[in-house]
XYZ file of C-alpha atoms in Angstrom:
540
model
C -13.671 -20.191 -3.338
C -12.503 -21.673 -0.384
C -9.697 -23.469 -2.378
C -8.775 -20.033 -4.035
C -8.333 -17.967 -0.941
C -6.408 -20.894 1.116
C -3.671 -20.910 -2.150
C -3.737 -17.082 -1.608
C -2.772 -17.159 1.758
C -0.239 -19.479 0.957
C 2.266 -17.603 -1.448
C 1.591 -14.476 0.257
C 3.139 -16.063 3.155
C 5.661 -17.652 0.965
C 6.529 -14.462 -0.373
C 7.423 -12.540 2.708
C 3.581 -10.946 4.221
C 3.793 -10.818 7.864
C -0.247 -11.865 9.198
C -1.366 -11.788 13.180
C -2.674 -14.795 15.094
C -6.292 -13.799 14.536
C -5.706 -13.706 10.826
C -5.859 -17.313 9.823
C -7.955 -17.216 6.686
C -8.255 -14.772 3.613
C -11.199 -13.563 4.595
C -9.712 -12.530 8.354
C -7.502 -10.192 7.043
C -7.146 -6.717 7.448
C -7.789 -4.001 4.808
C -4.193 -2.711 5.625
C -2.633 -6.512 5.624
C -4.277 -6.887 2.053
C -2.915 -3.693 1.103
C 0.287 -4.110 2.246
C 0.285 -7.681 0.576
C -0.465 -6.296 -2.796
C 2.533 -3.671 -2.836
C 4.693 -6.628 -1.535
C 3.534 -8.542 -4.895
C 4.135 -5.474 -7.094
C 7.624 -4.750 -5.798
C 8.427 -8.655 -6.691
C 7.215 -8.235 -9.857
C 9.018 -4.932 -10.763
C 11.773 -3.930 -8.040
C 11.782 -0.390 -9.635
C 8.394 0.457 -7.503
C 8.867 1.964 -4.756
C 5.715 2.531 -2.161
C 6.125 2.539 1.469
C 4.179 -0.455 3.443
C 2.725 2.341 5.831
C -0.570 4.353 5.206
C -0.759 7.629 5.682
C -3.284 9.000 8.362
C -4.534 11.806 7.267
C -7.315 11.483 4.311
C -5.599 13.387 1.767
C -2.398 11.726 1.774
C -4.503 8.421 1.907
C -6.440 9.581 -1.400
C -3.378 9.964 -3.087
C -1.477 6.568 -1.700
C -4.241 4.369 -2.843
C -4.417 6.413 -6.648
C -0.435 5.462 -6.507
C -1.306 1.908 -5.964
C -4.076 1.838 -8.609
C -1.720 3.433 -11.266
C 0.961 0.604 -10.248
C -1.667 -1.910 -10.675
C -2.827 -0.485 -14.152
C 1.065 -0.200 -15.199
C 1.574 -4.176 -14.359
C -1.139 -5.071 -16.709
C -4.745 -4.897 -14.582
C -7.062 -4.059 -17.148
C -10.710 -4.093 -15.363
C -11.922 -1.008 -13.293
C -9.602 0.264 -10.477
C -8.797 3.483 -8.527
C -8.313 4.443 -4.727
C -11.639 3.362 -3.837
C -11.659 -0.170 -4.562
C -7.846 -0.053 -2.383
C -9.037 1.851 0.766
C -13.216 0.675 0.816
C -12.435 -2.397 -1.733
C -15.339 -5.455 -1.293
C -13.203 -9.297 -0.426
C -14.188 -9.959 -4.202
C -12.155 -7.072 -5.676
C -9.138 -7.851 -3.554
C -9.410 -11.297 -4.561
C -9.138 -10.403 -8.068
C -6.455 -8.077 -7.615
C -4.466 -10.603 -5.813
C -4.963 -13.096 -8.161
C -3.634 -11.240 -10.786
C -1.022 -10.250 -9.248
C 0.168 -14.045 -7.770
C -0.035 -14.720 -12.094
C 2.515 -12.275 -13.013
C 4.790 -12.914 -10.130
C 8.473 -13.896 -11.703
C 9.893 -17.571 -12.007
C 12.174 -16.805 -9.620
C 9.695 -16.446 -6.745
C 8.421 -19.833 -7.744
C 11.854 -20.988 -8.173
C 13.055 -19.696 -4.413
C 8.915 -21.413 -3.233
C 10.432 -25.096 -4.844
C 13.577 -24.561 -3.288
C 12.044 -24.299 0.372
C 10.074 -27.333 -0.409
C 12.914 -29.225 -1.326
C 14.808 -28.147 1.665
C 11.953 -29.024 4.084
C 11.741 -32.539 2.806
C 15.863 -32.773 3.083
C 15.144 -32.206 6.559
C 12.665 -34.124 7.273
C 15.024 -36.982 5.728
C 17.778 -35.871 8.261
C 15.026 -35.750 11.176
C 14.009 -39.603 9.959
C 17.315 -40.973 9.800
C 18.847 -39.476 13.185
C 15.386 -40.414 15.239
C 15.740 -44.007 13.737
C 17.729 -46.939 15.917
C 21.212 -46.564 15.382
C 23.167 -49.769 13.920
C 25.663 -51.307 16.115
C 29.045 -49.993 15.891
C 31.728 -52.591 15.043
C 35.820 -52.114 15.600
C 35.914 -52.631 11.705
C 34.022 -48.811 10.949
C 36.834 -47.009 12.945
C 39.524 -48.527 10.944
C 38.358 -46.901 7.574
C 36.672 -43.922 9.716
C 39.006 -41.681 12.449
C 36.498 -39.176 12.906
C 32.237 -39.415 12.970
C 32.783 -36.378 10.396
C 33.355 -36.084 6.802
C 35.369 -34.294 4.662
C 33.056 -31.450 2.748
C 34.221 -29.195 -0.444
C 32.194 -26.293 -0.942
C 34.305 -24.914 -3.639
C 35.266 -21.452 -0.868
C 38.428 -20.436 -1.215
C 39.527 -19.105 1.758
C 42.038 -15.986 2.372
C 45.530 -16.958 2.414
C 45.043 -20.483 1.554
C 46.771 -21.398 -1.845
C 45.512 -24.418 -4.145
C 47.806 -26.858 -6.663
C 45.607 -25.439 -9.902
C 44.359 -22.313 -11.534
C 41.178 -20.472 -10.705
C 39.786 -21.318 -13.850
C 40.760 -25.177 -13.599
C 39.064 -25.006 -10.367
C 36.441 -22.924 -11.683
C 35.049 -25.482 -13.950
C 35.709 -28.795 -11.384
C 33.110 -26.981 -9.051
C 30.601 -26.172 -12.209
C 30.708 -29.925 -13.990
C 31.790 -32.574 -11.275
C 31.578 -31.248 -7.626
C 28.075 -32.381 -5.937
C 25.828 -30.895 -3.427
C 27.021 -30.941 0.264
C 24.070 -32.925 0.799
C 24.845 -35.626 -1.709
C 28.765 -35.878 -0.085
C 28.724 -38.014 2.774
C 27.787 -41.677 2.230
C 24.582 -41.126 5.058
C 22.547 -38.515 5.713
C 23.958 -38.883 9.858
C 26.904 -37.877 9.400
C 26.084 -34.198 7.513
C 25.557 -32.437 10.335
C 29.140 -32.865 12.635
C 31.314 -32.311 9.387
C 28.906 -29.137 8.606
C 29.778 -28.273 12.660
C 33.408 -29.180 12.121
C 33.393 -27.308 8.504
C 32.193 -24.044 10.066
C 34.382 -24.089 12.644
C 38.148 -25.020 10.530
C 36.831 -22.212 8.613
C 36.146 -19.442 10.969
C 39.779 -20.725 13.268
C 41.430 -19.998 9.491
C 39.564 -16.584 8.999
C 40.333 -15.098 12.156
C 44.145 -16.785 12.099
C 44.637 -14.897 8.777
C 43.163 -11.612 10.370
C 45.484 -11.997 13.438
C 48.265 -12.202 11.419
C 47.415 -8.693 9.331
C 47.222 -6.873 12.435
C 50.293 -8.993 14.309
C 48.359 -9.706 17.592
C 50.586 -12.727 18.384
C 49.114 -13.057 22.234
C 45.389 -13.510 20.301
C 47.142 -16.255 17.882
C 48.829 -18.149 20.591
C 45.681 -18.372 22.771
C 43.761 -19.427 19.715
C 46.323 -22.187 18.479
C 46.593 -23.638 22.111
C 42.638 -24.210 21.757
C 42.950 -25.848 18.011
C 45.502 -27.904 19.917
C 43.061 -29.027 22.563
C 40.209 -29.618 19.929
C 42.716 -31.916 17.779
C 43.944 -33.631 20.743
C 40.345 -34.358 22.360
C 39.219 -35.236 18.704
C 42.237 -38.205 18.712
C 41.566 -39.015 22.301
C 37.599 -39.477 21.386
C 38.110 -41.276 18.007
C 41.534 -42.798 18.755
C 42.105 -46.314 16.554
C 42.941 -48.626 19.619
C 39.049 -48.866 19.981
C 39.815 -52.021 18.215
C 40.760 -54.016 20.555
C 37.667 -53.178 22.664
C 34.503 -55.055 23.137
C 31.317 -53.992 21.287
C 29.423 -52.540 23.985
C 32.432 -50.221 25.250
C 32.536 -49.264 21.570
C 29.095 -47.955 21.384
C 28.864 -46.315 24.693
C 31.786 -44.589 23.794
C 30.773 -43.245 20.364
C 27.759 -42.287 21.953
C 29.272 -39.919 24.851
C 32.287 -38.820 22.424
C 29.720 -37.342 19.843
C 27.305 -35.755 22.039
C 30.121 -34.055 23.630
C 32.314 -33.634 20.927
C 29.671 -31.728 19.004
C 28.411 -29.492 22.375
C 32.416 -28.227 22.469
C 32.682 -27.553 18.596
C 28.996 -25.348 18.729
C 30.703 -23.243 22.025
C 34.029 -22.635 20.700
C 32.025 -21.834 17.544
C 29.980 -19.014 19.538
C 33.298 -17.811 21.291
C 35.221 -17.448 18.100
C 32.360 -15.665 16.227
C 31.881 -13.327 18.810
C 35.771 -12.422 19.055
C 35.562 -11.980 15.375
C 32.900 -9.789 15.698
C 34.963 -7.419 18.346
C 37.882 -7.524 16.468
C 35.817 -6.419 13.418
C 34.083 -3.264 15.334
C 37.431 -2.319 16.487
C 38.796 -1.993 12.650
C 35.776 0.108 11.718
C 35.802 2.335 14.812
C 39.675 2.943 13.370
C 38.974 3.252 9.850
C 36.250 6.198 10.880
C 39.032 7.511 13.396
C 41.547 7.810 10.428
C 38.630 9.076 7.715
C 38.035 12.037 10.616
C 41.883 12.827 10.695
C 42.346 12.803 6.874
C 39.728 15.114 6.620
C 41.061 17.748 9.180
C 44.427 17.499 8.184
C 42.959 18.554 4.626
C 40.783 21.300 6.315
C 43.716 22.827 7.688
C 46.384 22.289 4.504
C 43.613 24.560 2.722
C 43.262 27.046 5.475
C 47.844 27.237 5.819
C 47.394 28.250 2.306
C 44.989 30.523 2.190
C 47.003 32.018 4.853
C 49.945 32.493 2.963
C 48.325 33.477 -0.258
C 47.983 37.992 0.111
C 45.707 37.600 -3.004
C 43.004 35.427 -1.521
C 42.736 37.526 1.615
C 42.345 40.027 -0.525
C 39.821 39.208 -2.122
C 38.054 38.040 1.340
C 38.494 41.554 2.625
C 36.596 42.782 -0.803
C 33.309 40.527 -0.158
C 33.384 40.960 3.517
C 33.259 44.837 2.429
C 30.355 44.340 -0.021
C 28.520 42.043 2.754
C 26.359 44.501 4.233
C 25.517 45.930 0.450
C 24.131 42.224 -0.258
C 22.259 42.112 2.993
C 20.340 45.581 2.104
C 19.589 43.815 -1.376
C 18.234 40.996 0.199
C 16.289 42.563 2.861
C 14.725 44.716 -0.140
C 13.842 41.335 -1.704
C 12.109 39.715 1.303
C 10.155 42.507 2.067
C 9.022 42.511 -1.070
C 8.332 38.705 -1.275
C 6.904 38.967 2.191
C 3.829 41.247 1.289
C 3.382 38.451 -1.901
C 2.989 35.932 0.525
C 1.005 37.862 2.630
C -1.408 38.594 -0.226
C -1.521 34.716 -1.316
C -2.284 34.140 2.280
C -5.314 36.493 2.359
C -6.575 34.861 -0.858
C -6.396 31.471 0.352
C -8.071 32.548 4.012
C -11.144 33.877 1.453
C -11.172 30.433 -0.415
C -11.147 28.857 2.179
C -14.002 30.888 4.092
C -16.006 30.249 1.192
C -15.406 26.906 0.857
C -16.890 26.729 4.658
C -19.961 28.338 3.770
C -20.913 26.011 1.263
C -19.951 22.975 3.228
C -22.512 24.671 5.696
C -24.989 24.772 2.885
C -24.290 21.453 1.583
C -24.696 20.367 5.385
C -28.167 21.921 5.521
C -29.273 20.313 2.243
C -27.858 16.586 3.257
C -30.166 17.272 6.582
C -33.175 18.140 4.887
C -32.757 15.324 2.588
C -32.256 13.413 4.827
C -35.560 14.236 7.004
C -37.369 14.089 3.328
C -36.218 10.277 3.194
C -37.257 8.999 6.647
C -40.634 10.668 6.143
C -40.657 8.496 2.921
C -39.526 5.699 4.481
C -42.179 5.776 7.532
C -45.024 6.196 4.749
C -43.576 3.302 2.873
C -43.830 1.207 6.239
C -47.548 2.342 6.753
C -48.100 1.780 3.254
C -47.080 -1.481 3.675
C -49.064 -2.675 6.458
C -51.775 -1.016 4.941
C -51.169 -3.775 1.938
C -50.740 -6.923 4.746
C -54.001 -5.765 6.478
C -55.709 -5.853 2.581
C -54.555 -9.550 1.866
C -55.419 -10.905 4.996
C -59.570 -9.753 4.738
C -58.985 -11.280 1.034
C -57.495 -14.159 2.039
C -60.426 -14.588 4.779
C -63.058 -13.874 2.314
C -64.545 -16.255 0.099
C -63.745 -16.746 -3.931
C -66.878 -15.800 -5.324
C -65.638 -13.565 -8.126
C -66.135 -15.996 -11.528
C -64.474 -15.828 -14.693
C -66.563 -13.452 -16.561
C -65.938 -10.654 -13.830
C -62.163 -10.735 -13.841
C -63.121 -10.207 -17.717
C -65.194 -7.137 -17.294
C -62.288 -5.792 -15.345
C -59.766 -6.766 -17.200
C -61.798 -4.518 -20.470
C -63.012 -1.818 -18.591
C -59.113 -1.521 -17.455
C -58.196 -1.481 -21.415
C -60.663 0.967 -22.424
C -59.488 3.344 -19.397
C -56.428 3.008 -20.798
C -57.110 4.103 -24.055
C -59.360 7.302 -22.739
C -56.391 7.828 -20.858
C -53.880 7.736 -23.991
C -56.082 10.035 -25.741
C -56.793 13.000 -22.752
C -52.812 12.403 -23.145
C -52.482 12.912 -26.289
C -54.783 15.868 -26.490
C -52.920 17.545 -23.261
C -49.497 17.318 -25.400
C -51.374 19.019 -28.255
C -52.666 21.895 -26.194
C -49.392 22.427 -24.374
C -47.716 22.405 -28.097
C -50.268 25.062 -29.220
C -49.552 27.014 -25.838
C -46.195 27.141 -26.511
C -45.986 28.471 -30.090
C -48.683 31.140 -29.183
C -46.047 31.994 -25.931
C -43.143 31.770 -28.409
C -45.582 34.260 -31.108
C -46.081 36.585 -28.049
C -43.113 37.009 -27.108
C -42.089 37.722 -30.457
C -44.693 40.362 -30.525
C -43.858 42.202 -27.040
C -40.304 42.235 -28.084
C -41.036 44.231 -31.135
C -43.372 46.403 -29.609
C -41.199 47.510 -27.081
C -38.526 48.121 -29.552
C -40.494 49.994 -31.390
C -42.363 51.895 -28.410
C -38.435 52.276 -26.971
C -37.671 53.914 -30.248
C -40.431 56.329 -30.070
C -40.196 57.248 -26.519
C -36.514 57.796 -26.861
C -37.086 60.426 -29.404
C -39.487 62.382 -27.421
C -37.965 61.964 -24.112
C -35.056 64.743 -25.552
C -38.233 67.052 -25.332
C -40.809 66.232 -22.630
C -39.592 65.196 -18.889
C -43.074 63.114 -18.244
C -42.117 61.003 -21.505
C -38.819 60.374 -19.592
C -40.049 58.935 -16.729
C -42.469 56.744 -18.570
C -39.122 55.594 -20.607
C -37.767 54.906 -16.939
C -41.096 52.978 -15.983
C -41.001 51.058 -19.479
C -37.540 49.742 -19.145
C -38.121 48.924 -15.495
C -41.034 46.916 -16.428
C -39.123 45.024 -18.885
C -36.388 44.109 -17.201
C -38.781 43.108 -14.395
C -41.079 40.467 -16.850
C -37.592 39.182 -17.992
C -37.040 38.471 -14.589
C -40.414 37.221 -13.941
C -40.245 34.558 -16.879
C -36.402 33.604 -16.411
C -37.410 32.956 -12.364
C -40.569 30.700 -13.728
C -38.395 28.487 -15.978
C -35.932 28.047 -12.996
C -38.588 26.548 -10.668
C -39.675 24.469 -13.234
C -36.467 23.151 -14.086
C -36.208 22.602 -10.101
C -39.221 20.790 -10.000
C -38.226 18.197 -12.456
C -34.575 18.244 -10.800
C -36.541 17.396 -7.782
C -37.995 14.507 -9.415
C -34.832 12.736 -10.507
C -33.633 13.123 -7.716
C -36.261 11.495 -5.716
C -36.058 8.518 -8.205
C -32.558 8.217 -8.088
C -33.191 7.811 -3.987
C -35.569 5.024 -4.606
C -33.157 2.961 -7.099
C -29.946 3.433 -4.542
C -32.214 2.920 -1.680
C -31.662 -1.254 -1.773
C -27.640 -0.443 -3.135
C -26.827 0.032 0.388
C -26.298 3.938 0.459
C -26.575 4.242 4.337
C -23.268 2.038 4.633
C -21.253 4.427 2.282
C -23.264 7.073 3.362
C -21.921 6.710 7.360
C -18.365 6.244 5.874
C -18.498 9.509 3.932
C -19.020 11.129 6.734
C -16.294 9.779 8.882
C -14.197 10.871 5.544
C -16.062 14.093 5.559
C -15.096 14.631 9.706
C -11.635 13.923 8.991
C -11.034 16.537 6.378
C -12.759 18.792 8.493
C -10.066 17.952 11.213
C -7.591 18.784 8.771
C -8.652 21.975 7.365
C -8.902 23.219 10.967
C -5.086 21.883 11.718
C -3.879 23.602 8.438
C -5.872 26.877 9.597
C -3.914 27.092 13.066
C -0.583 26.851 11.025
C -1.141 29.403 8.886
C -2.382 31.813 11.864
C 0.787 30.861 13.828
């Protein structure tokens, strides 16, 4: 397993998850990390889902987040059990499944973008090898075929305002079938990264030249060409092609000190020109919103000038400012109206919600008691138990005397108690059975007899007043034996209620209930917190 969660941790991390220090390992990690991780998988597998990385504080909200996830998770394809319970109070093995589920429907893209970074990590590490290796001694012959330490580089960019001798679709298809890699260019790996430098910065001197000539700021463009000027010209003076005549040594000291400083210069003026770029680019916006403003007040006020000239639309503005205060008598009619609604809903939910108190107070009551029940059961199981360990040690201390034939004799008389026992059972059953039809004839018989006695008393009772409060006396009896009997079958179907439920608290008794027991409450205090919160809002 160990295996499983380390390749875990590793394409969430690939993917984008953001982990702290302490969380090293799968295990370490958070219940919000892991939840956060599994929406992060489910967005890469279908963009369309959109759930917020945050969790909600309050418990209600939470309820519903984690049923949004489960339904997300069901929609991808996760057929075993899930719901908001295994997200928010989930075990490490759930998650694990979840996540591995998850990592096997991710996209080939994902994997594609994971190979990519590998490849570029092992480019570098190629770059890193052959710049920290011993550099070969320069000769005079390199600088003959070589001017500059950098290479020319074709990304296939065409740049604004720069014109080429073919067609876009000519040039189109050279960069598709026959133009390589930038890494693949240069004839060694040392020389990639001054012509990227020098690339990065012809191309940002052209950009801003072409932008400097839109908005004809020719004190910006001189400045600017003076310094291309100065680059070229220390470029020539560093690489110049009289090195030739030199020794070796000068040679090598001097390519040395030119590239270190030639490529220090090129990464400043870099910084300095993307940073002018960058002003000059905040001033076009600020105008662009200045102008966008001005359009749209100049159109505000073309539509008032004509309003103003038009006698027919003031006319009819004079109309509905006349019928104004009609429509704000209407409307105060209707708010009244849908104010004492309200006010009625809000009365009904303040009784819902009083009752709903109660029996949490009730419920509260009942969880006590039970709970008293249980550690009386518990403390009896514990003397029980040493009870038991104070048994096997005097039989352990004792001698085995006890033979064969006795465990025998046991063993039968147990048997035939068994049997007596099955057949007081089996009589018991038969007497109840008989006990019941002759409650079932009974009853039978009472309930004609009254109807009959009911039919004869009701006669009379027209005539005689004593007759009528008998009838009275009769009917209160009855109703009171109905009572009676209906009250007598409740407690006994409380009594065996009672007993399931005190053997479904001995089978979750070693399922851990105390655990989910302590976080239901904590659940339990929360919505209380809540329910008091949405009470003061609705009295303010």
């Amino acid at each position: 397993m160990e295996e499983i969660d380390a390749i875990i941790f590793c394409t969430l991390k690939e993917i984008g998850c953001e982990f702290s220090e302490n969380e090293t390992d799968f295990t370490n990690i958070t219940q919000e990390n892991l939840i956060k991780s599994i929406i992060m998988c489910l967005q890469k597998i279908q963009p369309s889902i959109n759930l917020s990385f945050t969790i909600p504080r309050s418990m209600s909200a939470r309820y519903q987040y984690g049923i949004t996830v489960a339904d997300a998770c069901k929609k991808v394809g996760y057929k075993s059990d899930i719901g908001y319970q295994t997200i928010l109070y989930g075990n490490i093995k759930d998650m694990r499944r979840i996540l591995m589920f998850l990592i096997e429907k991710l996209p080939k893209e994902v994997e594609n973008i994971i190979e990519f970074k590998s490849k570029r990590c092992t480019i570098l590490e190629k770059l890193k090898k052959s710049l920290s290796s011993d550099r070969k001694q320069l000769n005079s012959s390199l600088f003959s075929n070589f001017s500059y330490v950098s290479v020319f580089l074709e990304t296939g960019i065409t740049l604004p305002g720069h014109k080429r001798n073919c067609t876009p679709a000519e040039w189109r298809n050279f960069c598709i079938n026959s133009l390589k890699y930038i890494t693949e260019q240069p004839s060694d790996l040392k020389y990639l990264i001054p012509s990227l430098i020098t690339l990065n910065t012809k191309r940002l001197l052209n950009i801003y030249e072409y932008e400097l000539k839109t908005t004809d700021d020719l004190s910006k463009s001189r400045v600017i060409q003076g310094e291309i000027e100065k680059i070229n010209s220390k470029k020539t003076s560093y690489f110049n092609p009289e090195i030739k005549n030199s020794s070796k040594d000068q040679v090598e000291n001097i390519s040395k000190e030119s590239e270190a400083t030639y490529i220090e210069e090129l990464v400043s003026k870099n910084n300095e020109l993307k940073s002018l770029s960058l002003k000059q680019h905040s001033t076009n916006m600020n105008l662009k919103l200045k102008l966008e403003k001005l359009e749209k007040e100049i159109a505000v006020q073309e539509k008032s000038l004509n309003i103003i000239d038009n006698p027919e639309i003031i006319a009819k503005l004079k109309n509905k400012v006349d019928a104004a205060p009609d429509k704000i008598k209407r409307m105060n009619n209707k708010w009244s109206k849908y104010e004492n609604e309200q006010k009625l809903i809000l009365a009904e939910l303040n009784e819902t919600l009083n009752k709903k108190r109660a029996k949490n107070i009730k419920l509260e009551v009942v969880y006590g008691n039970e709970k008293l029940k249980l550690q009386n059961i518990f403390e009896d199981i514990q003397k029980k138990e040493d009870i038991i360990k104070i048994c096997r040690n005097d039989l352990d201390s004792k001698p085995n005397y006890n033979s064969r034939s006795s465990y025998t004799q046991r063993i039968l008389e147990i048997i035939s108690n068994i049997e007596k026992q099955k057949i007081e059972i089996n009589k018991n059953l038969n007497d109840t059975r008989q006990v019941q039809k002759e409650i079932n004839s009974l009853d039978g018989k009472v309930e004609r007899c009254f109807i009959s006695i009911d039919e004869l008393m009701f006669k009379v009772a027209k005539k005689d007043d004593t007759i009528r409060k008998c009838y009275k006396l009769l009917a209160a009896i009855h109703s009171n034996s109905s009572s009676i009997i209906t009250s007598v079958k409740q407690t006994g179907t409380i009594g065996r209620e009672i007993k399931d439920l005190e053997e479904q608290i001995e089978n979750e008794n070693p399922h851990q209930a105390t655990a989910n027991i302590q976080k239901l409450r904590k659940d339990l205090e929360l919505v209380k917190n809540e329910q008091l919160l949405l009470l003061k809002k609705i009295k303010n």
